[in-house]
Amino acid sequence: MIEKIESLITEEQINKRVLEIAKNICKDFKGKEILLICVLKGSIMFTVDLSKRLDAPTEFEFIEASSYNNNTISNGNVVIKRDIATNIEGKNVLVIEDIIDTGRTLKKIVEHIKTKNPAMLKICALLDKPDRRIVDIKADYIGFEIEDVFVVGYGLDHAQKYRNLPFVGIVKMEDN
Ligand code: PRP
């Protein structure tokens, strides 16, 4: 058996949606400086591409949380492995996530960031799997709602592979 990646969301679809989301974000932040918090590692591509489309002054920060440990099923215990490195009190923050599945990762991160007293806190996720939600968390901006399929590419991995693909795809097992 070999792994094959079937395209689910093309590079063109992503680019178009990223631009639309960026415009909505700029409207809501009303020209104020935006502190982008990239949730590592899955959100790297989305953060970079979105930032290039934001017509507003920006800063970058990075946070890393994990509950999957190279499994495809979350163990539910989200741990912050790497915290942001600067004081964000009074700043206008946009948390950028690649995918909301159970919602546990985002909830943990948002609760953690709230304790640092930002002036404004909005959430943006490229992908949302609403059927999988276990905890109550909603993003202000969503790229695409998808069904309960295991996706890779554009930052998302399968055992750390495929993050560099320029599109979002589904892993399929096929005979040699
Ligand atoms: C993945 C993904 C999200 C989270 C979503 O991260 O990037 O952050 O899981 O799942 P949840 O809604 O069920 O919490 P992962 O922990 O695999 O780390 P990674 O981004 O470094 O791949």
Short mmCIF file of C-alpha atoms in Angstrom, two decimals, residues 14-97:
data_model
loop_
_atom_site.label_atom_id
_atom_site.label_comp_id
_atom_site.label_asym_id
_atom_site.label_seq_id
_atom_site.Cartn_x
_atom_site.Cartn_y
_atom_site.Cartn_z
CA ILE A 14 -7.04 28.98 -0.99
CA ASN A 15 -5.54 32.15 -2.49
CA LYS A 16 -8.98 33.54 -3.32
CA ARG A 17 -10.35 32.81 0.16
CA VAL A 18 -7.26 34.18 1.92
CA LEU A 19 -7.77 37.50 0.14
CA GLU A 20 -11.46 37.62 1.11
CA ILE A 21 -10.67 36.87 4.75
CA ALA A 22 -7.88 39.47 4.81
CA LYS A 23 -10.30 42.13 3.61
CA ASN A 24 -12.82 41.23 6.34
CA ILE A 25 -10.09 41.31 8.99
CA CYS A 26 -8.88 44.74 7.86
CA LYS A 27 -12.44 46.07 8.03
CA ASP A 28 -12.89 44.81 11.59
CA PHE A 29 -9.49 45.99 12.86
CA LYS A 30 -10.13 49.43 11.30
CA GLY A 31 -6.53 50.16 10.32
CA LYS A 32 -5.15 49.42 13.79
CA GLU A 33 -1.95 47.44 14.17
CA ILE A 34 -2.63 43.68 14.27
CA LEU A 35 -0.54 41.25 16.29
CA LEU A 36 -0.71 37.94 14.42
CA ILE A 37 -0.28 34.91 16.64
CA CYS A 38 0.58 31.90 14.51
CA VAL A 39 -0.28 28.55 16.08
CA LEU A 40 2.68 26.34 15.19
CA LYS A 41 3.31 24.33 13.26
CA GLY A 42 0.20 23.81 11.14
CA SER A 43 -0.62 27.52 10.64
CA ILE A 44 2.69 28.61 9.14
CA MET A 45 1.59 28.74 5.49
CA PHE A 46 -1.77 30.33 6.25
CA THR A 47 -0.20 32.95 8.54
CA VAL A 48 2.40 33.94 5.96
CA ASP A 49 -0.07 34.14 3.07
CA LEU A 50 -2.73 35.96 5.10
CA SER A 51 -0.21 38.47 6.43
CA LYS A 52 0.82 39.38 2.89
CA ARG A 53 -2.78 40.29 2.09
CA LEU A 54 -3.39 42.44 5.19
CA ASP A 55 -3.42 46.13 4.42
CA ALA A 56 -2.52 47.05 8.02
CA PRO A 57 0.60 47.28 10.18
CA THR A 58 1.35 43.85 11.68
CA GLU A 59 3.57 42.11 14.18
CA PHE A 60 4.18 38.36 14.45
CA GLU A 61 4.17 36.07 17.43
CA PHE A 62 4.24 32.27 17.66
CA ILE A 63 2.69 29.78 20.03
CA GLU A 64 2.79 26.00 19.94
CA ALA A 65 0.41 23.57 21.56
CA SER A 66 0.04 19.89 21.07
CA SER A 67 -2.30 17.07 21.91
CA TYR A 68 -1.68 14.70 19.03
CA ASN A 69 1.94 13.57 19.47
CA ASN A 70 2.08 12.15 15.93
CA ASN A 71 -1.21 10.28 16.37
CA THR A 72 -4.22 11.11 14.24
CA ILE A 73 -6.45 11.06 17.32
CA SER A 74 -6.15 13.77 19.97
CA ASN A 75 -5.55 12.51 23.52
CA GLY A 76 -7.50 15.54 24.78
CA ASN A 77 -4.70 16.86 26.97
CA VAL A 78 -3.52 20.05 25.30
CA VAL A 79 -0.12 21.29 26.40
CA ILE A 80 1.41 24.66 25.49
CA LYS A 81 4.88 23.66 24.32
CA ARG A 82 6.06 27.13 23.33
CA ASP A 83 4.59 30.41 24.57
CA ILE A 84 4.64 33.82 22.89
CA ALA A 85 7.76 35.79 23.71
CA THR A 86 6.50 39.38 24.15
CA ASN A 87 4.03 41.38 26.22
CA ILE A 88 0.73 41.64 24.31
CA GLU A 89 -1.23 43.66 26.87
CA GLY A 90 -3.39 46.25 25.11
CA LYS A 91 -2.62 44.90 21.64
CA ASN A 92 -5.10 43.91 18.94
CA VAL A 93 -4.58 40.21 18.50
CA LEU A 94 -5.53 37.79 15.74
CA VAL A 95 -4.95 34.12 16.56
CA ILE A 96 -4.35 32.13 13.38
CA GLU A 97 -5.09 28.40 13.40
#
